[in-house]
Amino acid sequence: MSNKITFTFLFVFISLSALGQQLNTFLKPSDTLNVKRRNAVVISETIIGTSALISLNSLWYQGYKQSKFHTINDLNEWMQMDKVGHAFSAYQLARVGADVLNWSGVSKKDQLIYGATLGFTFLSAVEIFDGFSKEWGFSWSDIAANSLGTGLYIGQELLWQEQRMQLKYSFSKSPYANRRPDKLGDSFIEQMFKDYNGQTYWLSMNLNAFFKEANFPKWLNLAIGYGANGMLTGENEVVNNMFTNQDRYRQFYLSFDVNLNNINTKSNVLKTIFSVLNVIKIPLPTVEFNSKKKVVFHLLLQ
C-alpha cells in the first residue's frame, strides 16, 4: 500500500509544488481574493489529481485482480514505517494545498477547509482503490495516519497561526534492497520510496517559536526521528519461506535541523527554493537509540 502512496505522493507533491511555488517565484501572495488565481489553482489541482489517480490505476492496479470492497489490518506490517509515511505525505500535501490558496488571496479559514484537506482527500481516494484490489485492501490505520498528518498542519494553524512543528524525511541507502530489489527497489530512486530500512521520518520543532526568551536562531530546529531496520518482508508476508531470519528493530533519533522557511530573505526565488527543500531533514550529527538497547552516534545521518 505505502509504496503506491509514495509514488502518488511524489507525483502530486512535485506537481502542486511546481504550480504554487513557480508562481510565488514571480508574484507575491495576494492580499485580497484574486478570483483568476483561485480558479487557476482549483482547475490545476483538479487536473493534476485526476491525472494522478488515472495514472495510478493504469500503472499500479492494472496487473492485479479486482475484488469486492474489503478492509485489511496492516498496522504491524512494516513496524509502522508505512503509517508514518502516510502522515508525512498528508502533512506535506496539506502544506502545499494551503500555500497555493494563500497565494490566491483566499481567506485563512478557506485555506484550511479546502487547501489543507487536499492530502487527506486524495490519499483517501487511493485507499478506496486499494479496497477494491484483491492484492491489497482498505486500511483504517492508513486513514488514521492520513488524519494525523492533516491534523498536525491544521491544528498548528488554529493554535499558533504558524507551523512550529514540521514532518520531514531523510534517506540513506541500506544493504537490504540488494537482497530483495523487486520489493525494496532496484535503483537508488526506487529505494528512496520503497526501502523502509533506509527511510527516516522526523518531527522537526522550531526552538525559537517555543522558547522565545532564549533567543535561539529562528532557523534552528530540534528534530526527533523514527526509523526501522532489518525488514525484508512485511510481518505477515511469506515469500517461499525466504528471508526467515530477519533482525527487525526500531530506531529513534535526536538531532538538530534547519528550518529553511525561517531564513531571512527578501528574494521570492530563494523563498520558493527553501519552501520546496524544507521537506528534507538537513544532515547533521545525530544520536540513535534503538530497540537493541544500543546508542549509536552518526556524524551526518542522511
Backbone as a ProteinNet text record, in pm:
[ID]
protein_1_A
[PRIMARY]
MSNKITFTFLFVFISLSALGQQLNTFLKPSDTLNVKRRNAVVISETIIGTSALISLNSLWYQGYKQSKFHTINDLNEWMQMDKVGHAFSAYQLARVGADVLNWSGVSKKDQLIYGATLGFTFLSAVEIFDGFSKEWGFSWSDIAANSLGTGLYIGQELLWQEQRMQLKYSFSKSPYANRRPDKLGDSFIEQMFKDYNGQTYWLSMNLNAFFKEANFPKWLNLAIGYGANGMLTGENEVVNNMFTNQDRYRQFYLSFDVNLNNINTKSNVLKTIFSVLNVIKIPLPTVEFNSKKKVVFHLLLQ
[TERTIARY]
82.2	0	86	182.3	255.5	345.4	393.2	473.3	391.9	264.1	177.5	155.6	140.1	122.2	244.2	363.1	485.1	490.2	454.9	453.4	357.4	235.4	134.9	168.7	222.2	261.1	367.8	469.2	576.5	520.8	432.6	372.4	293.8	206.4	119.6	198.5	289	363.8	448.8	522.8	606.8	521.9	412.2	326	266	209.7	148.2	252.3	368.1	473.9	517.3	531.5	571.5	469	340.5	234.4	241.4	229.6	224.6	355.1	465	593.1	646.9	619.6	666.6	599.4	471.6	401.2	452.9	482.1	533.3	671	742.6	874.1	863.4	758.3	744.2	640.3	546.9	438.9	421.3	399.3	372.6	229	200.2	61.5	-28.9	-147.2	-242	-296.9	-309	-363.8	-515	-579.7	-723.6	-750.6	-871.5	-906.5	-885.9	-803.9	-782.5	-853.1	-967.5	-1052.5	-980.8	-906.2	-836.3	-733.1	-658.9	-559.4	-627.9	-733.8	-804.1	-858.1	-918.2	-972.3	-862.8	-748.3	-635.4	-585.9	-582.5	-539	-636.4	-765.4	-866.9	-864.7	-858.9	-856.3	-729.9	-616.1	-488.5	-486.4	-536.1	-539.2	-630.3	-742.4	-835.5	-771.4	-703.8	-637.9	-526	-443.4	-330.2	-378.4	-478.6	-529.3	-593.6	-673.9	-739.2	-636.6	-537.3	-431.7	-353	-327.7	-252.3	-330.3	-461.8	-543.9	-556	-570.2	-577.8	-446	-334.6	-202.8	-181	-222.1	-208.1	-288.7	-409.3	-495.7	-435.6	-370.4	-312.7	-181.7	-95.5	39.6	47.4	-39.6	-23.5	-125.5	-251.1	-356.4	-387.6	-344.7	-385.4	-343.4	-229.7	-179.8	-235.5	-329.5	-382.8	-533.8	-584.4	-726.4	-806.4	-926.8	-1018	-1101.2	-1159.7	-1240.2	-1351.5	-1436.9	-1533.6	-1459	-1519.6	-1455.8	-1432.2	-1308.5	-1275	-1169.5	-1160.5	-1063	-956	-841.8	-733.1	-676.6	-609.4	-538.2	-388.7	-323.8	-180.7	-98.5	-149.4	-84.5	59	86	218.1	308.9	267	339.7	486.3	509.9	646	688.5	653	690.1	644.1	528.7	461.5	536.4	640.9	709.8	618.2	535.4	444.1	339.6	298.9	199	256.9	379.5	444.8	459.9	487.6	495.6	363.9	253.2	121.2	101.6	135.1	119.9	206.1	327.5	418.4	360.1	309.5	253.3	133	43.8	-75.6	-37.7	61.6	105.4	160.9	250.2	312.4	211.7	118.1	15.7	-77	-101.7	-180.4	-108.4	21.3	101.8	96.2	113.6	111	-28.6	-131.4	-267.3	-301.9	-260.7	-287.8	-204	-79	10.6	-39.8	-88.2	-131.8	-260.6	-344.3	-463.6	-426.4	-325	-275.2	-222.9	-155.7	-108	-225.3	-340.1	-457.6	-534	-492.9	-562.1	-686.2	-698.4	-812.7	-800.8	-913.4	-912.8	-847	-796.1	-729.1	-821.8	-947	-1044.2	-1059.3	-1072.3	-1090.6	-961.9	-847.7	-721.2	-718.8	-766.3	-765.4	-873.6	-991	-1102	-1078.2	-1035.7	-1026	-883.2	-785.4	-647.4	-577.5	-585.8	-512.9	-571.7	-694.3	-756.1	-727.8	-651	-622.1	-556.9	-455.9	-384	-473.5	-553.9	-643	-742	-797.6	-895	-832	-715.6	-650	-607.9	-544.7	-496.9	-612.4	-725.2	-842.7	-896.5	-888.5	-931.9	-843.9	-714	-622.9	-656.3	-691.7	-725.8	-849.7	-945.1	-1065.3	-1028.2	-935.9	-884.7	-831.6	-755.9	-699.3	-809.2	-919	-1027.6	-1090.5	-1078.4	-1133.6	-1027.2	-907.9	-799.8	-778.8	-775.9	-757.2	-620.7	-522.5	-385.4	-373.3	-452.1	-441.5	-575.8	-617	-741.8	-745.6	-864.2	-882.1	-830.9	-741.7	-677.9	-721.3	-788.6	-829.2	-708.8	-601.4	-482.5	-416.5	-428.2	-379.6	-461.5	-593.3	-680.1	-647.4	-621.6	-585.6	-455.8	-358.1	-230.3	-249.4	-331.9	-361.5	-425.1	-515.7	-582.9	-482.3	-387.3	-286.9	-201	-157.1	-75	-150.7	-275.9	-358.8	-387.9	-418.8	-449.7	-331.8	-211.4	-92.1	-78	-105.8	-95.7	-207.2	-331.6	-445.2	-443.2	-411.3	-410.4	-314	-196.5	-98.2	-141.6	-205.5	-253.9	-362.7	-447.5	-554	-499.5	-398.6	-344.9	-244.4	-152.4	-41	-33.2	-112.5	-105.3	31.7	100.4	228.3	260.2	356.4	397.3	523.1	503.2	617.4	680.3	600.5	648.4	620	719.6	705.6	747.8	680.9	722.7	818.9	934.2	1036.5	1082.2	1165.9	1207.6	1357.3	1421	1560.1	1578.3	1685	1708.2	1857.4	1894.9	2031.5	2021.1	2099.2	2092.1	2119.9	2034.1	2050.8	2101.5	2156.4	2205.8	2094.8	1971.9	1865.2	1802.1	1802.6	1737.9	1802.1	1932.6	2000.8	1960.4	1912.4	1868.5	1727.1	1650.8	1514.7	1475.7	1540	1517.7	1376.9	1308.8	1172.9	1077.3	1102.6	1015.6	1068.4	1198.7	1257.8	1323	1321.5	1373.2	1502.7	1510.4	1628.9	1727.9	1678.1	1763.9	1759.4	1848.7	1853.9	1723.5	1670.3	1545.7	1431.8	1421	1316.5	1332.7	1455.8	1480.6	1441.9	1453.6	1414.6	1267.9	1186.7	1042.7	993	1074.3	1029.5	1099.4	1222.7	1300.9	1281.7	1194.4	1168.5	1291.3	1383.7	1503.7	1590.7	1583.9	1667.9	1598.4	1469	1392.2	1392.8	1393.3	1373.7	1274.8	1178.6	1081.4	1104.3	1094	1132.6	1019.6	1009.1	928.2	1026.3	1028.6	1127.4	1060.9	1109.9	1044.4	1131.6	1071.3	1145.8	1168.7	1293	1326.9	1287.7	1307.8	1275.4	1125.9	1043.8	899	850.9	914.9	873.8	943.5	1065.1	1143.1	1194.9	1104.1	1142	1239	1226.2	1313.5	1458.3	1481.1	1616.1	1695	1628.4	1693.1	1766.9	1706.2	1761.6	1748.6	1839.6	1821.9	1688.6	1621.3	1488.7	1490.7	1606.5	1616.4	1653.1	1682.6	1731.9	1616.1	1615.4	1514.3	1577.9	1500.2	1536.1	1450.3	1513.1	1441.3	1445.8	1329	1317	1278.6	1357.6	1335.4	1294.5	1230.1	1192.6	1226.4	1286	1315.7	1307.5	1325.9	1327.9	1422.6	1474.4	1577.9	1557.1	1622.7	1619.6	1495.2	1423.5	1296.1	1311.6	1293.9	1295.1	1155.1	1062.8	923.6	834.8	704.2	608.8	596.6	539.4	534.2	464.1	357.1	278.3	302	403.9	431.2	519.2	480.6	558.7	601.8	731.7	784.7	862.6	790.9	854.7	953.5	914.7	998.4	1133.8	1142.5	1267.2	1267.4	1384.8	1402.5	1344.1	1364.5	1307.6	1387.2	1514.5	1598.5	1615	1514	1518.4	1542.4	1635.6	1669.1	1602.9	1473.2	1395.6	1407	1436.1	1442.9	1409.7	1367.9	1328.9	1446.3	1442.1	1547.2	1483.1	1533.6	1487	1607.3	1586.2	1697.7	1673.9	1784.1	1779.6	1886.1	1845.6	1937.8	1890.4	1973.8	1932.5	1892.8	1822.2	1776	1771.8	1754.4	1744	1606	1535.8	1407.5	1435.6	1438.6	1474.8	1373.9	1249.7	1147.5	1172	1252.6	1278.4	1409.9	1473.6	1592.8	1547.5	1596.2	1550.7	1603.5	1512.8	1549.4	1431.9	1461.6	1357.7	1335.2	1416.6	1407.5	1295.8	1198.9	1092.3	1145.1	1251.1	1311.7	1367.7	1443.6	1500.7	1391.4	1288.6	1178	1113	1099.3	1040.3	1127.9	1257.2	1351.6	1353.6	1358.9	1361.9	1235.2	1121	994.1	988.2	1038.7	1038.3	1137.3	1256.7	1360.8	1334.3	1245.4	1222	1152.7	1115.8	1057.7	1164.6	1291.8	1404.6	1473.1	1500.7	1579.6	1725.3	1782.3	1922.1	2013.9	2109.1	2201.1	2289.3	2280	2359.2	2392.5	2489.7	2523.4	2399	2390.6	2268.6	2302.8	2222.2	2234.9	2118.1	2149.6	2048.2	2031.4	1906.4	1870.4	1782	1823.2	1744.1	1693.2	1602.7	1539.4	1632.8	1753.8	1856.1	1928.8	1880.4	1938.1	2080	2102	2230.7	2215.8	2323.5	2329.5	2439.1	2402.3	2495.4	2503.8	2626.1	2644.1	2670.1	2596.5	2614.5	2664.6	2777.4	2831.9	2736.6	2688.5	2592.2	2491.3	2378.9	2273.7	2195.8	2190.3	2119.4	1970.5
-120.1	0	125.7	133.2	257.3	287.8	183.3	210.5	288.7	255.2	327.1	468.9	481.2	614.3	700.2	642.1	716.6	762.7	672.6	706	820.7	808.4	911	1040.5	1029	1149.4	1225.4	1154.3	1219.5	1292.4	1224.9	1284.1	1409.8	1399	1510.6	1623.3	1585.7	1688	1772.8	1708	1782.1	1867.5	1812.2	1885.7	2008.3	1988.6	2100.2	2203	2153.6	2245.6	2330.4	2264.9	2337.8	2444.8	2410.5	2506.3	2625.4	2598.6	2706.9	2782.8	2707.2	2771	2847.9	2799.1	2871.8	3007.9	3014.8	3142.2	3233	3174.2	3254.9	3311.3	3244.9	3295.4	3433.6	3456.6	3582.4	3676.6	3621.5	3703.3	3679.2	3784.6	3770.9	3721.1	3658.6	3620.9	3743.1	3726.7	3837.2	3871.1	4000.2	4044	4024.2	4023.4	4001.4	3891	3841.4	3731.9	3770.3	3691	3707	3590.7	3619.1	3514.2	3436.9	3505.4	3438	3339.1	3381.2	3291.8	3171.7	3200.5	3091.8	2990.6	3039.2	2948.6	2866.8	2932.5	2860.6	2749.6	2778.3	2678.1	2561.6	2591.1	2485.8	2397.5	2460.1	2383.1	2297.7	2357.4	2285.1	2166.8	2188.9	2080.2	1967.2	2004.2	1902.7	1819.1	1886	1814.9	1726.4	1781.5	1705.5	1585.4	1607.5	1499.5	1389.4	1429.4	1330.7	1253.1	1322.6	1256.8	1158.6	1197.6	1109.5	982.3	995.3	877.8	787.1	847.6	768.5	695.8	766.9	705.4	592.2	614.7	511.2	387.5	408.5	297.1	219.4	290.1	224.9	154.6	225.8	175.2	76.5	90.2	10.6	-101.9	-71.8	-170	-259.1	-219.7	-290.7	-436.7	-466.5	-603.3	-691	-640.1	-715.3	-733.5	-842.2	-872.7	-779.7	-745.3	-665.7	-757.2	-700.5	-778.9	-691.8	-750.6	-670.8	-584	-473.2	-383.5	-457.3	-451.1	-519.6	-440.2	-467.7	-399.6	-497.5	-443.4	-524.7	-455.6	-531.6	-476.6	-494.2	-388.4	-395.2	-304.6	-281.5	-187.6	-226.6	-357.8	-401.6	-452.3	-435.9	-496.5	-451.8	-323	-270.1	-186.4	-233.6	-167	-21	3	133.7	236.5	196.8	291.8	342.3	253.6	296.4	392.9	376.1	465	604.4	609.7	739.5	807	725.6	779.2	838.6	776.6	831.3	967.3	975.1	1101.9	1210.8	1175.8	1270.2	1320.1	1229.1	1266.7	1358.7	1324.3	1405.6	1544.3	1551.5	1680.1	1769.2	1713.6	1793.3	1838	1752.2	1791.2	1896.5	1889.3	1993.9	2127.5	2123.9	2247	2308.7	2226	2276.4	2328.7	2252.4	2293.6	2428.2	2451.3	2578.6	2690.7	2661.3	2762.8	2818.9	2731	2781.1	2862.9	2829.9	2912.6	3044.7	3042.9	3166.8	3258.9	3203	3281.3	3345.3	3278.5	3328.7	3433.4	3457.6	3554.5	3499.2	3367	3303.6	3322.5	3335.9	3358.1	3241.6	3270	3166.9	3049.9	3079.3	2974	2881.5	2938.5	2856.7	2784.5	2843.7	2772.8	2640.4	2643.4	2523.1	2424.1	2476.8	2388.8	2321.1	2399.7	2348.3	2315.7	2378.2	2354.3	2249.5	2265.2	2175.7	2035.4	2020.3	1886.6	1815	1878.4	1821.1	1683.7	1673	1546.6	1435.7	1466.1	1364	1316.4	1408.9	1372.6	1284.1	1324	1248.5	1109.9	1104.2	976.2	882.5	939.1	856.4	794.3	869.7	815	696.8	708.8	598.2	478.1	504.9	397.2	321.8	392.3	328	238.8	284.8	200	69.5	80.2	-38.9	-133.4	-75.7	-157.4	-248.2	-210.2	-290.8	-376.2	-379.4	-459.7	-585.1	-700.4	-826.3	-832.2	-765.7	-768.8	-692.6	-587.1	-504.6	-499.9	-384.6	-369.6	-233.7	-190	-61.7	-73.3	18.6	11.9	129.7	99.1	204.8	270.3	196	255.6	355.2	330.6	428.8	557.4	542.5	659.2	737	664.9	730.6	808.9	750.9	819.3	942	930.9	1045.8	1158.3	1120.4	1218.3	1286.1	1208.6	1262.8	1368.7	1338.9	1434.5	1561.4	1546.6	1663	1742.4	1671.1	1736.5	1812.9	1761.3	1830.1	1966.6	1972.7	2101.5	2196.3	2150.3	2236.3	2277.4	2184.6	2214.2	2325.7	2324.1	2428.7	2564.3	2564.9	2691.2	2750.1	2665.1	2712.5	2757.1	2685.6	2713.7	2827.3	2826.9	2922	3011.5	2984	3056.1	3041	2932.9	2902.1	2755.2	2705.4	2565.3	2556.7	2539.8	2526.7	2387.4	2289.2	2152.4	2105.7	2044.9	2000.3	1854.1	1782.8	1646.8	1650.8	1584.1	1584.3	1441.4	1428.7	1297.6	1299.1	1186	1168	1022.6	996.7	860.9	833.3	712.7	664	520.5	487.7	357	244.1	143.4	28.6	-92.5	-193.2	-312.6	-411.2	-384.6	-483.5	-482.1	-367.7	-358.4	-451.5	-469.4	-558	-703.4	-738	-875.5	-900.9	-793.2	-807.7	-684.6	-664.8	-542.5	-529.9	-642.8	-635	-567.6	-583.6	-526.7	-395.2	-384.8	-269.3	-171.3	-202	-107.1	-151.2	-133.5	-173.7	-58.6	60	177.7	260.1	356.2	441.2	518.8	571	646.8	558.3	437.1	345.1	314.2	293.6	259.5	373.1	496.3	610	601.1	540.1	535.8	397.5	293.9	158.5	94.3	131.3	64.5	134.7	80.2	139.2	136.5	45.3	35.8	160.9	228.2	346.2	477.3	472	593.2	633.3	762.3	816.5	931.5	934.1	1043.4	1121.8	1254.4	1342.7	1436.7	1462.2	1571.1	1681.2	1785.6	1892.8	2014.3	2054.4	2157.1	2281.1	2396.8	2521.6	2570.3	2583.8	2619.4	2762.5	2853.9	2993.6	3013.1	2936.9	2951	2906	2805.2	2753.4	2823.2	2872.9	2935.4	3070.5	3164.1	3294.8	3369.7	3351.6	3423.7	3375.7	3258.1	3202.8	3257	3325.9	3388.1	3287.4	3171.7	3078.3	3137.6	3103.9	3147.6	3097.5	3179.6	3143.3	3021.5	2991.6	2879.8	2748.3	2750.7	2631.4	2546.1	2419.2	2324.1	2208.4	2148.4	2022.1	1914.2	1804.6	1701.7	1567.5	1503.8	1368.1	1277.8	1173.4	1088.2	947.3	881.4	740.9	662.9	545.6	456.8	312.6	219.6	77	7.4	-106.6	-173.4	-325.2	-392.4	-537.8	-595.9	-517.2	-562.8	-600.3	-727.7	-775.6	-809.3	-828.5	-856.1	-785.5	-779.1	-737	-843.8	-808.4	-901.7	-1032.9	-1025	-1144.2	-1193.7	-1141.7	-1177.2	-1301.6	-1395.6	-1517.3	-1522.8	-1535.1	-1538.6	-1668.2	-1777.5	-1907.7	-1943.6	-1913.4	-1943	-1872.4	-1766.6	-1690	-1584.8	-1534.1	-1422.4	-1452.7	-1572.1	-1610.2	-1550.9	-1527.9	-1477	-1325.6	-1254.9	-1109.3	-1050.1	-958.8	-892.8	-754.9	-750.7	-628.5	-549.3	-421.2	-338.7	-193	-121.3	18.7	110.9	229.9	328.8	463.5	527.7	659.9	753.9	873.7	964.9	1099.7	1164.9	1300.9	1381.7	1494.1	1571.8	1716.8	1802	1938	1942.3	2047.2	2062.8	2212	2242.1	2380.3	2402.2	2501.4	2540.4	2642.6	2595.3	2682.3	2794.3	2770.5	2874.5	2994.8	2977	3086.3	3158.7	3125.3	3200.4	3332.6	3441.1	3574.1	3610.9	3631.8	3675	3749.3	3847.2	3921	3863.7	3766.5	3708.2	3604.9	3627.3	3529.9	3400.9	3411.9	3292.6	3203	3262.5	3184.2	3130.7	3209.3	3162.4	3038.9	3042.6	2928.2	2804.6	2820.9	2709.1	2653.3	2741.5	2698	2622.4	2668.8	2603.6	2461.4	2442.9	2309.6	2217.4	2269.1	2186.7	2158.3	2234.9	2220.4	2089.4	2012.8	1881	1781	1813.8	1724.6	1766.5	1669.4	1695	1718.4	1828.6	1861	1764.4	1698.1	1604.6	1676.6	1635	1692.1	1580	1601.1	1497.9	1450.6	1318.1	1256.6	1145.7	1134.6	1024.5	928.6	799.6	696	611.9	591.2	498.6	391.8	265.3	163	56.4	-27.8	-129	-243.6	-242	-337.2	-289.3	-177.2	-114.6	-66.1	-17.4	38.5	187.9	261.1	403.1	419.8	482.3	495.8	643.5	692.4	829.9	831.9	916.2	933.7	1075.4	1088.3	1220.3	1300.3	1236.7	1301.4	1196.1	1189.6	1096.1	1156.7	1084.2	1135.9	1127.6
0	0	0	94	110.1	-8.9	-81.4	-200	-302.2	-313.8	-406.2	-355.9	-224.5	-166.8	-196	-182.4	-208.1	-353.1	-444.9	-587.2	-614.8	-564.9	-591	-518	-394.9	-321.8	-397.6	-448.5	-522.9	-644.1	-717.7	-837.9	-803.4	-703.7	-668.4	-602	-510.6	-436.7	-530.6	-621.3	-714.5	-807.2	-854.5	-946.3	-879.1	-758.1	-687.8	-643.8	-600.5	-560.5	-679.6	-794.8	-915	-949.4	-936.7	-965.3	-870.9	-740.8	-644.9	-632.4	-623.7	-597.3	-717.7	-837.5	-955.4	-963.4	-931	-931.3	-820.5	-706	-596.2	-625.2	-716.4	-754.1	-815.7	-889.2	-961.9	-899.8	-824.2	-770.3	-620.9	-547.7	-405	-384.2	-270.3	-239.4	-239.6	-290	-298.7	-160.2	-130.6	-2.2	4.1	-111	-119.2	-220.3	-219.5	-308.6	-453.9	-523.2	-666.3	-734.5	-793.8	-848.7	-958.9	-1043.4	-1153.5	-1099.7	-998.2	-938.7	-872	-795.2	-727.4	-827.1	-933.9	-1034.6	-1100.9	-1125.2	-1186.3	-1094.5	-964.8	-867.5	-863.9	-855.8	-847.8	-971.7	-1089.8	-1214.9	-1223.4	-1187.7	-1194.5	-1097.7	-975.3	-877.5	-923.8	-984	-1033.9	-1143.3	-1236.2	-1346.5	-1294.6	-1204.6	-1151.5	-1070	-982.7	-900.1	-982.1	-1080.9	-1167.2	-1247.4	-1301	-1379.3	-1293.9	-1168.4	-1078.8	-1050.7	-1027.2	-998.2	-1120.4	-1238.1	-1361.3	-1385.5	-1364.9	-1383.3	-1284.9	-1161.2	-1059.2	-1097.3	-1143.3	-1181.6	-1298.1	-1391.7	-1509.3	-1476.6	-1401.6	-1380.4	-1264.3	-1164.8	-1044	-1033.5	-1055.8	-1029.9	-1149.3	-1267.1	-1388	-1387.7	-1326.2	-1327.2	-1215.8	-1137.7	-1024.5	-1038.8	-984.4	-992.2	-901.4	-948.2	-867.7	-778	-674.1	-580.5	-525.4	-443.9	-371.1	-269.4	-234.5	-139.3	-6.9	42.2	166.1	242.1	371.5	456.5	501.5	542.7	596.8	720.6	803.7	918.8	893.8	847.2	815.2	906.1	1025.7	1117	1149	1160.1	1205.6	1093.3	968.8	857.9	849.4	856.6	838.5	959.4	1076.7	1202.1	1203	1142.5	1133.4	1047.7	978.2	891.8	781.4	725.6	620.2	674.4	799.4	858.8	881	928.6	945.1	808.3	705.2	569.6	523.4	560.8	528.7	595.3	723.7	795.7	732.5	697.7	632.4	500.6	417.7	288.4	305.2	398	420.9	470.9	558.9	612.4	501.3	418.4	314.3	208.4	174.2	78.2	136.8	267.3	333.8	325.8	346.8	340	201.3	98.4	-38.7	-74	-35.6	-67	-5.6	119.1	185.7	124.2	89.4	34.4	-98.4	-186.6	-317.3	-304.8	-206.8	-185.1	-118.2	-34.4	23.7	-86.1	-184.4	-299.2	-374.6	-371.1	-441.6	-360.7	-237.1	-154.4	-87.6	-83.5	-18	133.4	200.5	345.5	418	537.9	616.5	644.2	674.4	701.9	582.3	464	343.4	304.4	338.5	313.8	389.2	512.6	595.3	553	515.2	478.8	344.3	245.1	107.9	64.2	128.3	88.1	172.2	305.1	394.2	398	350.8	346.9	215.3	128.4	-3.4	7.9	94.9	108.7	158.5	261	315.5	210	132.8	29.8	-76.8	-123.9	-230.8	-182.1	-66.2	-14.7	21.3	61.9	89.7	-38.4	-149.1	-277.7	-317.2	-293.8	-322.6	-234	-109.6	-16.6	-64.2	-121.3	-175.5	-293.5	-377.3	-485.9	-428.4	-318.8	-254.9	-208.3	-161.2	-109.8	-213.7	-340.9	-449.5	-518.4	-463.8	-520.4	-435.6	-500.6	-428.9	-362.6	-420.2	-369.6	-237.3	-221.3	-102.2	-28.7	16.1	87.9	155.3	189.7	257.5	400.6	438.7	570.1	656.8	766.9	859.3	926.3	944.1	1005.3	909.6	778.8	681.3	690.2	700.9	713.1	840.2	949.4	1075.3	1061	990.9	969.8	881.1	777.5	692.9	774.8	864.8	951	1043.8	1094.5	1185.5	1115.5	994	920.4	887.7	841.4	811.5	937.7	1046.4	1172.3	1229.8	1207.9	1257.6	1192.4	1063.3	993.9	1038.3	1030.4	1061.7	1209	1297.8	1440	1475.9	1416.7	1446.3	1393	1275.4	1221.1	1309.7	1364.9	1452.8	1587.8	1637	1770.5	1771	1673.2	1674.3	1550.7	1449.9	1321.7	1254.9	1284.6	1222.3	1243	1165.2	1175.5	1261.9	1390.5	1480.8	1471.8	1431.1	1417.1	1274.9	1212.5	1074.4	1061.5	973.7	942.6	824.9	841.8	737.4	708.1	606.1	554.9	527.9	550.1	505.8	465.4	390.5	340.2	330.8	370.9	348.5	296.5	199.5	133.7	233.4	231.7	321.6	243.2	312.3	243.3	206.3	247.3	231.1	92.2	26.7	-104.4	-205.4	-198.2	-293.3	-274.9	-156.9	-130.5	-181.9	-197.7	-249	-331.3	-445.1	-524	-579.4	-601.9	-655.8	-558.8	-428.8	-326.9	-272.8	-255	-189	-284.3	-413.3	-511.2	-574.8	-704.6	-780.3	-793.5	-823.5	-836.6	-708.3	-698.1	-578.4	-562.1	-672.2	-665.8	-616.1	-669.3	-622.8	-474.6	-432.3	-292.8	-198.4	-244.7	-161.8	-121.1	-206.3	-179.5	-140.2	-161.5	-132.1	-13.7	10.2	114.5	248.7	331.2	462.1	551.9	526	609.2	598.5	485.5	464.2	494.9	521.8	544.5	691.7	714.6	848.7	838.5	928.6	934	1061.7	1050.3	1158.8	1199	1327.7	1379.3	1416.7	1334.5	1348	1412.3	1530.4	1611.5	1622.8	1597.2	1598.5	1741.7	1781.2	1919.2	1952.1	1858	1883.5	1906.9	1833.8	1847.8	1984.9	2041.5	2171.7	2289.1	2264	2372.7	2325.3	2308.6	2252.6	2343.5	2474.5	2566.5	2560.8	2504.1	2496.2	2377.7	2288	2171.4	2082.7	2062.1	1964.7	1824.6	1733.7	1593.9	1539	1462.3	1412.9	1321.2	1264	1170.9	1239.8	1370.2	1439.8	1491.6	1453.1	1498.5	1575.2	1661.9	1726.4	1662.1	1616.5	1541.4	1612.5	1621	1673.5	1557.5	1533.8	1417.2	1454.2	1359.2	1376.4	1249.7	1269.3	1158.2	1206.1	1114.3	1147.9	1053	1094.7	1015.5	1019.9	926.2	922.8	859.3	779.4	723.6	576.3	547.4	409.3	360	453.1	420.3	520.7	489.1	587.9	695.2	808.2	921.1	885.8	809.3	776.8	633.7	569.7	430.8	424.5	342.5	321.9	176.2	153	17	-1.2	-26.2	-48.9	62	186.5	303.9	300.7	219.8	215	325.6	356.2	448.4	586.3	634.3	764.3	880.2	861.4	970.1	955.7	997.1	988.4	1127.2	1133.3	1259.7	1259.4	1289.4	1281.5	1411.8	1401.1	1521.3	1488.4	1590.9	1577	1608.5	1549.1	1571.4	1604.1	1706.7	1745.2	1742.6	1689.9	1667.2	1733.4	1769.7	1821.9	1748.1	1690.9	1609.4	1602.9	1547.8	1515.2	1367	1330.6	1192.7	1160.2	1033.1	986.6	926.9	979	920.5	811.1	688.4	576.4	556.1	595.8	579.7	668.8	773.4	866.3	838.2	728.1	688.2	626.9	681.2	640.4	501.4	408.8	274.2	212.4	129.4	58	-82.2	-119.2	-253.1	-259.6	-346.7	-365.2	-426.2	-504.7	-564	-454.5	-361.8	-252.3	-159.8	-134.1	-50.4	-112	-243.4	-313.4	-301.3	-325.2	-316	-174.3	-75.9	63.6	100.7	52.3	84.9	30.4	-91.9	-151.9	-81.5	-52.4	10.1	157.4	219.1	362.3	397.9	297.1	320.8	365.8	342.5	372.4	502.1	586.3	707.9	669.3	715.4	685.5	760.3	690.1	757.2	859.8	984.2	1093.4	1192.1	1280.7	1379.5	1454.7	1471.7	1524.8	1623	1728.2	1822.9	1800.3	1786.9	1766.2	1891.6	1930.6	2038.1	1974	1981.4	1913.2	2010.1	1958.1	2042.9	2077	2024.8	2068.3	2193.7	2245.8	2365.6	2340.9	2218.9	2183	2153	2176.8	2143.8	2038.7	1926.5	1814.6	1776.8	1753.5	1709	1559.6	1488.9	1343.4	1318.5	1252.6	1225	1136.1	1029.2	938.8	896.7	965	926.2	811.2	698.5	580.4	600.6
[MASK]
++++++++++++++++++++++++++++++++++++++++++++++++++++++++++++++++++++++++++++++++++++++++++++++++++++++++++++++++++++++++++++++++++++++++++++++++++++++++++++++++++++++++++++++++++++++++++++++++++++++++++++++++++++++++++++++++++++++++++++++++++++++++++++++++++++++++++++++++++++++++++++++++++++++++++++++

